[in-house]
Amino acid sequence: MKKFAEIAVALPVETAFTYAVPEELKAEARLGKRVLVPFGRRTVTGYILGLTASAPAEIANIKPIIDILDSEALFDEKRLRFLKWVSSYYFAPLGEVLSLTHPGAANIKSTRVLKAVPSEHGIENPFAAEIFEAAKKGVTLSSLTRRFKNKPIYSTVEGLKKKGLLIEEEGLKGGGSVKTAIFASAIPASPCPVFKNSPAQEKVYNYLLENTEASLADITVAVGEARDALARLASKGLVRVEDRQVMRDPISDITARDSSHTPNEEQATAIAEIKAALSNGGFSPFLLYGVTGSGKTLVYLKILEEAVRLGKKAIILAPEIALTPWPAAYLKTLFPGRVALSHSGLSDGERMDEWNRVLKGEVDIVVGARSALFSPIKELGLIIVDEEHETSYKQEDGVRYNARDAALVLGRELGITVVLGSATPSVETFQNARTGKIRPLNIINRVDNRSLPEVEVLDMKGKKEVISQRLMDLIGETLEAKKQVVLFLNRRGFSSCLICRDCGHTFTCLNCSVSLTLHKGKRSLVCHYCDLTVPAPNECPSCMGVDLITPGSGTERVEEEVRRLFPSARVGRLDRDTASLKGAAKRTIDEMEEGAIDILIGTQMVSKGHHFPNVTLVGVISGDTSLNIPDFRSSERTFQLITQAAGRSGRGEYPGRVVIQTLNPGHYCLGAALAHDYDSFFAKEIIEREELSYPPFTRLCVARVDGTNETAVIGSINSLKSACDRLLKSRKIDMQTLGPAPALVSKVRGRHRWQILLKGRDLKELHSLATGLKALFERQKDSGVSLTLDMDPLTTV
């Protein structure tokens, strides 16, 4: 009998804990299920890692599991091995990794609830009276803090508790919400009822007789307000009314797309190879390397069809939430009712309902951003990672995983097919394809043998205009031809900073070591790291001067300039500012596809994945935005961004043009982009990487210390560096440590950041060293100082 369970709790703790399985729960207890357990004074969600007949001898006073939360397991032994790898490789507590397998709203935990005790006596203090009133229905301390900012909440609550007017109880929160709707059906009567002076009841009854059953919403649309009429009909026994759960369906808002295209020869060859791997089974990693516009999406659709035909299920990842509707639109046609969305852009309720459909086996394909990889889909046989080179697959907080790398490891653990797709593969992935670790599938021609766009590079040295005369002329010609234009600049806002010309004062963030970005439309200065927002000033706070200048351009400035130059053009903008509301990005893309936008301006959100057949001109406003970042991948990132942006041009029957404005026209990455030549770019880049000992020839790990006290942060990072040097000397490990030095952005959200870069050729040695540093830090750390270990992407699996 399995009397005890090993449980990992959804908290930042490293160890698992032993709990007793009560007799009444033994039949339901199984590996991979979530449980509710006591943890100290709290109640939290945990995950069953294993069941045993006996507990470790050294553990006493074992607490019992309170309840089991799932009817189906979220993971099995193979998935657990993968999740443990994620925990180990990315230095994350196992419980936090396991929490990625479900929406955050599904977590259940205890909370302290304040409740008012009825009293005949009044409360003289007005603020205390407000708290007492709020507590009549039960309220948490955190909600009071959000509601009454800058008020003495804690002392007032304690005062009311001492007077016996407030009590504190434990409650549970989380688990998600259920959406319900009222449905009604007519009960036929003989003879047919007569509705004297009740026209509303008559309309509702006749409608239900014709439609068998309908929701209250549908009835209201058909006949007008119906709630009161339904209630009266129900009291007469003429209708049956039921309050029923309905599933929220985010895919219902996506228009299905035709997917009945015939593959060309190159596509068919790639499809055949992947189909063979699906049939044969086993771990089969592929790189689908095809130029922009080569029809990689059709390859994805055909292999997804094959996977489902074989009884397997699939996950397809997109690098941006805004890109998920397009594969979903094609898949909705192929697999009606069997496709689910999974990403943070959905409401909590939508995520819960989609997740439940996946858990119950009602879904064949999950489409989503990076977190969709952890969906508890059973019989998984295929994972597709579209635009595998994108940096957005890297999670930058919490569990700092890379979804592309994790997809390969999951594929290896499950023994399934993994397809990485890109027109501009990461250097690491392309090297793996060259050395046989990943099987390359090349598509070198565009669909229907359409030509790649003609690219020209414009030298902008000595020029101040945002849009050059050459680009301006081409935009005018394109608009006259009734074609569309895309203008790309990977910087949002109006200006990158605001400077006083009189004294040189720069407006910087109070919390971060960066300049505030001017957002002219909102009349605000905004920090893009901590979201601090202040009104844009009219004068300098240092010298009271009014000559404020705005160097550096963002998408908002480009939009203003375009509207000035082309006043009759229909202009749209797509960046994080305009796409912040739910569905806003999709509406903009839909308008572009429908021809309702003549000129679309945007950041990298416009540069990848979209198919605009009527776009014949792409302008890259500044080809240097990412080139000057102090990062060994800056050339690679610049080449990818420009090539992807250029790929939006000439995808239809008309040829395309691309204009790149730059201050570095001779840089090799721009030359390669000019020639649409990834191979020449890779050949140059791989030589530099080897000479400088950077990936894929070495492995990297950043050890970053942050805290509010910079002196404590510097002291801590120096201690880690000294310890690191001692470990390297004692172990005689061939490894480099660079630093300590301030991070590129040395202060974020009020926390100073210093770091060490660990560089070595042996992954096990590097990871072991980082693990040792983490253990040392935990023993010696000062309060208020934190350590983050960030592993660079894998170079092989």
mmCIF file with all atom_site columns, N, CA, C and O in Angstrom, residues 743-762:
data_model
loop_
_atom_site.group_PDB
_atom_site.id
_atom_site.type_symbol
_atom_site.label_atom_id
_atom_site.label_alt_id
_atom_site.label_comp_id
_atom_site.label_asym_id
_atom_site.label_entity_id
_atom_site.label_seq_id
_atom_site.pdbx_PDB_ins_code
_atom_site.Cartn_x
_atom_site.Cartn_y
_atom_site.Cartn_z
_atom_site.occupancy
_atom_site.B_iso_or_equiv
_atom_site.pdbx_formal_charge
_atom_site.auth_seq_id
_atom_site.auth_comp_id
_atom_site.auth_asym_id
_atom_site.auth_atom_id
_atom_site.pdbx_PDB_model_num
ATOM 1  N N  . ALA A 1 743 ? 26.131 45.209 -14.461 1.00 0.00 ? 743 ALA A N  1
ATOM 2  C CA . ALA A 1 743 ? 25.352 44.693 -15.583 1.00 0.00 ? 743 ALA A CA 1
ATOM 3  C C  . ALA A 1 743 ? 25.168 45.804 -16.609 1.00 0.00 ? 743 ALA A C  1
ATOM 4  O O  . ALA A 1 743 ? 25.383 46.987 -16.317 1.00 0.00 ? 743 ALA A O  1
ATOM 5  N N  . LEU A 1 744 ? 24.791 45.429 -17.829 1.00 0.00 ? 744 LEU A N  1
ATOM 6  C CA . LEU A 1 744 ? 24.597 46.408 -18.899 1.00 0.00 ? 744 LEU A CA 1
ATOM 7  C C  . LEU A 1 744 ? 23.655 47.522 -18.443 1.00 0.00 ? 744 LEU A C  1
ATOM 8  O O  . LEU A 1 744 ? 23.931 48.700 -18.648 1.00 0.00 ? 744 LEU A O  1
ATOM 9  N N  . VAL A 1 745 ? 22.550 47.148 -17.821 1.00 0.00 ? 745 VAL A N  1
ATOM 10 C CA . VAL A 1 745 ? 21.692 48.116 -17.122 1.00 0.00 ? 745 VAL A CA 1
ATOM 11 C C  . VAL A 1 745 ? 21.937 47.862 -15.641 1.00 0.00 ? 745 VAL A C  1
ATOM 12 O O  . VAL A 1 745 ? 21.465 46.873 -15.088 1.00 0.00 ? 745 VAL A O  1
ATOM 13 N N  . SER A 1 746 ? 22.703 48.720 -15.015 1.00 0.00 ? 746 SER A N  1
ATOM 14 C CA . SER A 1 746 ? 23.253 48.411 -13.689 1.00 0.00 ? 746 SER A CA 1
ATOM 15 C C  . SER A 1 746 ? 22.270 48.592 -12.542 1.00 0.00 ? 746 SER A C  1
ATOM 16 O O  . SER A 1 746 ? 22.552 48.182 -11.416 1.00 0.00 ? 746 SER A O  1
ATOM 17 N N  . LYS A 1 747 ? 21.126 49.191 -12.819 1.00 0.00 ? 747 LYS A N  1
ATOM 18 C CA . LYS A 1 747 ? 20.131 49.367 -11.769 1.00 0.00 ? 747 LYS A CA 1
ATOM 19 C C  . LYS A 1 747 ? 18.743 49.235 -12.395 1.00 0.00 ? 747 LYS A C  1
ATOM 20 O O  . LYS A 1 747 ? 18.420 49.928 -13.357 1.00 0.00 ? 747 LYS A O  1
ATOM 21 N N  . VAL A 1 748 ? 17.927 48.333 -11.864 1.00 0.00 ? 748 VAL A N  1
ATOM 22 C CA . VAL A 1 748 ? 16.567 48.105 -12.351 1.00 0.00 ? 748 VAL A CA 1
ATOM 23 C C  . VAL A 1 748 ? 15.629 47.994 -11.159 1.00 0.00 ? 748 VAL A C  1
ATOM 24 O O  . VAL A 1 748 ? 15.895 47.236 -10.227 1.00 0.00 ? 748 VAL A O  1
ATOM 25 N N  . ARG A 1 749 ? 14.567 48.777 -11.194 1.00 0.00 ? 749 ARG A N  1
ATOM 26 C CA . ARG A 1 749 ? 13.558 48.766 -10.124 1.00 0.00 ? 749 ARG A CA 1
ATOM 27 C C  . ARG A 1 749 ? 14.179 48.998 -8.743  1.00 0.00 ? 749 ARG A C  1
ATOM 28 O O  . ARG A 1 749 ? 13.824 48.353 -7.758  1.00 0.00 ? 749 ARG A O  1
ATOM 29 N N  . GLY A 1 750 ? 15.165 49.868 -8.695  1.00 0.00 ? 750 GLY A N  1
ATOM 30 C CA . GLY A 1 750 ? 15.779 50.232 -7.428  1.00 0.00 ? 750 GLY A CA 1
ATOM 31 C C  . GLY A 1 750 ? 16.817 49.247 -6.925  1.00 0.00 ? 750 GLY A C  1
ATOM 32 O O  . GLY A 1 750 ? 17.356 49.419 -5.831  1.00 0.00 ? 750 GLY A O  1
ATOM 33 N N  . ARG A 1 751 ? 17.133 48.227 -7.731  1.00 0.00 ? 751 ARG A N  1
ATOM 34 C CA . ARG A 1 751 ? 18.091 47.206 -7.301  1.00 0.00 ? 751 ARG A CA 1
ATOM 35 C C  . ARG A 1 751 ? 19.351 47.295 -8.174  1.00 0.00 ? 751 ARG A C  1
ATOM 36 O O  . ARG A 1 751 ? 19.273 47.219 -9.403  1.00 0.00 ? 751 ARG A O  1
ATOM 37 N N  . HIS A 1 752 ? 20.507 47.446 -7.505  1.00 0.00 ? 752 HIS A N  1
ATOM 38 C CA . HIS A 1 752 ? 21.797 47.510 -8.194  1.00 0.00 ? 752 HIS A CA 1
ATOM 39 C C  . HIS A 1 752 ? 22.193 46.105 -8.630  1.00 0.00 ? 752 HIS A C  1
ATOM 40 O O  . HIS A 1 752 ? 21.950 45.120 -7.908  1.00 0.00 ? 752 HIS A O  1
ATOM 41 N N  . ARG A 1 753 ? 22.844 45.991 -9.809  1.00 0.00 ? 753 ARG A N  1
ATOM 42 C CA . ARG A 1 753 ? 23.146 44.679 -10.382 1.00 0.00 ? 753 ARG A CA 1
ATOM 43 C C  . ARG A 1 753 ? 24.610 44.606 -10.818 1.00 0.00 ? 753 ARG A C  1
ATOM 44 O O  . ARG A 1 753 ? 25.065 45.415 -11.631 1.00 0.00 ? 753 ARG A O  1
ATOM 45 N N  . TRP A 1 754 ? 25.318 43.633 -10.267 1.00 0.00 ? 754 TRP A N  1
ATOM 46 C CA . TRP A 1 754 ? 26.693 43.345 -10.660 1.00 0.00 ? 754 TRP A CA 1
ATOM 47 C C  . TRP A 1 754 ? 26.774 41.872 -11.041 1.00 0.00 ? 754 TRP A C  1
ATOM 48 O O  . TRP A 1 754 ? 26.009 41.048 -10.522 1.00 0.00 ? 754 TRP A O  1
ATOM 49 N N  . GLN A 1 755 ? 27.715 41.545 -11.919 1.00 0.00 ? 755 GLN A N  1
ATOM 50 C CA . GLN A 1 755 ? 27.741 40.162 -12.406 1.00 0.00 ? 755 GLN A CA 1
ATOM 51 C C  . GLN A 1 755 ? 29.136 39.667 -12.734 1.00 0.00 ? 755 GLN A C  1
ATOM 52 O O  . GLN A 1 755 ? 30.081 40.431 -12.911 1.00 0.00 ? 755 GLN A O  1
ATOM 53 N N  . ILE A 1 756 ? 29.221 38.316 -12.803 1.00 0.00 ? 756 ILE A N  1
ATOM 54 C CA . ILE A 1 756 ? 30.415 37.607 -13.261 1.00 0.00 ? 756 ILE A CA 1
ATOM 55 C C  . ILE A 1 756 ? 29.984 36.737 -14.428 1.00 0.00 ? 756 ILE A C  1
ATOM 56 O O  . ILE A 1 756 ? 28.905 36.130 -14.394 1.00 0.00 ? 756 ILE A O  1
ATOM 57 N N  . LEU A 1 757 ? 30.806 36.666 -15.457 1.00 0.00 ? 757 LEU A N  1
ATOM 58 C CA . LEU A 1 757 ? 30.542 35.770 -16.582 1.00 0.00 ? 757 LEU A CA 1
ATOM 59 C C  . LEU A 1 757 ? 31.460 34.560 -16.464 1.00 0.00 ? 757 LEU A C  1
ATOM 60 O O  . LEU A 1 757 ? 32.690 34.701 -16.420 1.00 0.00 ? 757 LEU A O  1
ATOM 61 N N  . LEU A 1 758 ? 30.870 33.373 -16.400 1.00 0.00 ? 758 LEU A N  1
ATOM 62 C CA . LEU A 1 758 ? 31.618 32.120 -16.366 1.00 0.00 ? 758 LEU A CA 1
ATOM 63 C C  . LEU A 1 758 ? 31.644 31.551 -17.782 1.00 0.00 ? 758 LEU A C  1
ATOM 64 O O  . LEU A 1 758 ? 30.601 31.433 -18.432 1.00 0.00 ? 758 LEU A O  1
ATOM 65 N N  . LYS A 1 759 ? 32.826 31.192 -18.241 1.00 0.00 ? 759 LYS A N  1
ATOM 66 C CA . LYS A 1 759 ? 32.976 30.705 -19.612 1.00 0.00 ? 759 LYS A CA 1
ATOM 67 C C  . LYS A 1 759 ? 33.841 29.453 -19.619 1.00 0.00 ? 759 LYS A C  1
ATOM 68 O O  . LYS A 1 759 ? 34.964 29.462 -19.112 1.00 0.00 ? 759 LYS A O  1
ATOM 69 N N  . GLY A 1 760 ? 33.319 28.357 -20.173 1.00 0.00 ? 760 GLY A N  1
ATOM 70 C CA . GLY A 1 760 ? 34.084 27.117 -20.225 1.00 0.00 ? 760 GLY A CA 1
ATOM 71 C C  . GLY A 1 760 ? 33.601 26.214 -21.339 1.00 0.00 ? 760 GLY A C  1
ATOM 72 O O  . GLY A 1 760 ? 32.489 26.356 -21.845 1.00 0.00 ? 760 GLY A O  1
ATOM 73 N N  . ARG A 1 761 ? 34.431 25.239 -21.704 1.00 0.00 ? 761 ARG A N  1
ATOM 74 C CA . ARG A 1 761 ? 34.080 24.325 -22.795 1.00 0.00 ? 761 ARG A CA 1
ATOM 75 C C  . ARG A 1 761 ? 33.308 23.113 -22.303 1.00 0.00 ? 761 ARG A C  1
ATOM 76 O O  . ARG A 1 761 ? 32.592 22.484 -23.076 1.00 0.00 ? 761 ARG A O  1
ATOM 77 N N  . ASP A 1 762 ? 33.443 22.775 -21.045 1.00 0.00 ? 762 ASP A N  1
ATOM 78 C CA . ASP A 1 762 ? 32.793 21.575 -20.501 1.00 0.00 ? 762 ASP A CA 1
ATOM 79 C C  . ASP A 1 762 ? 31.541 21.984 -19.732 1.00 0.00 ? 762 ASP A C  1
ATOM 80 O O  . ASP A 1 762 ? 31.619 22.666 -18.712 1.00 0.00 ? 762 ASP A O  1
#
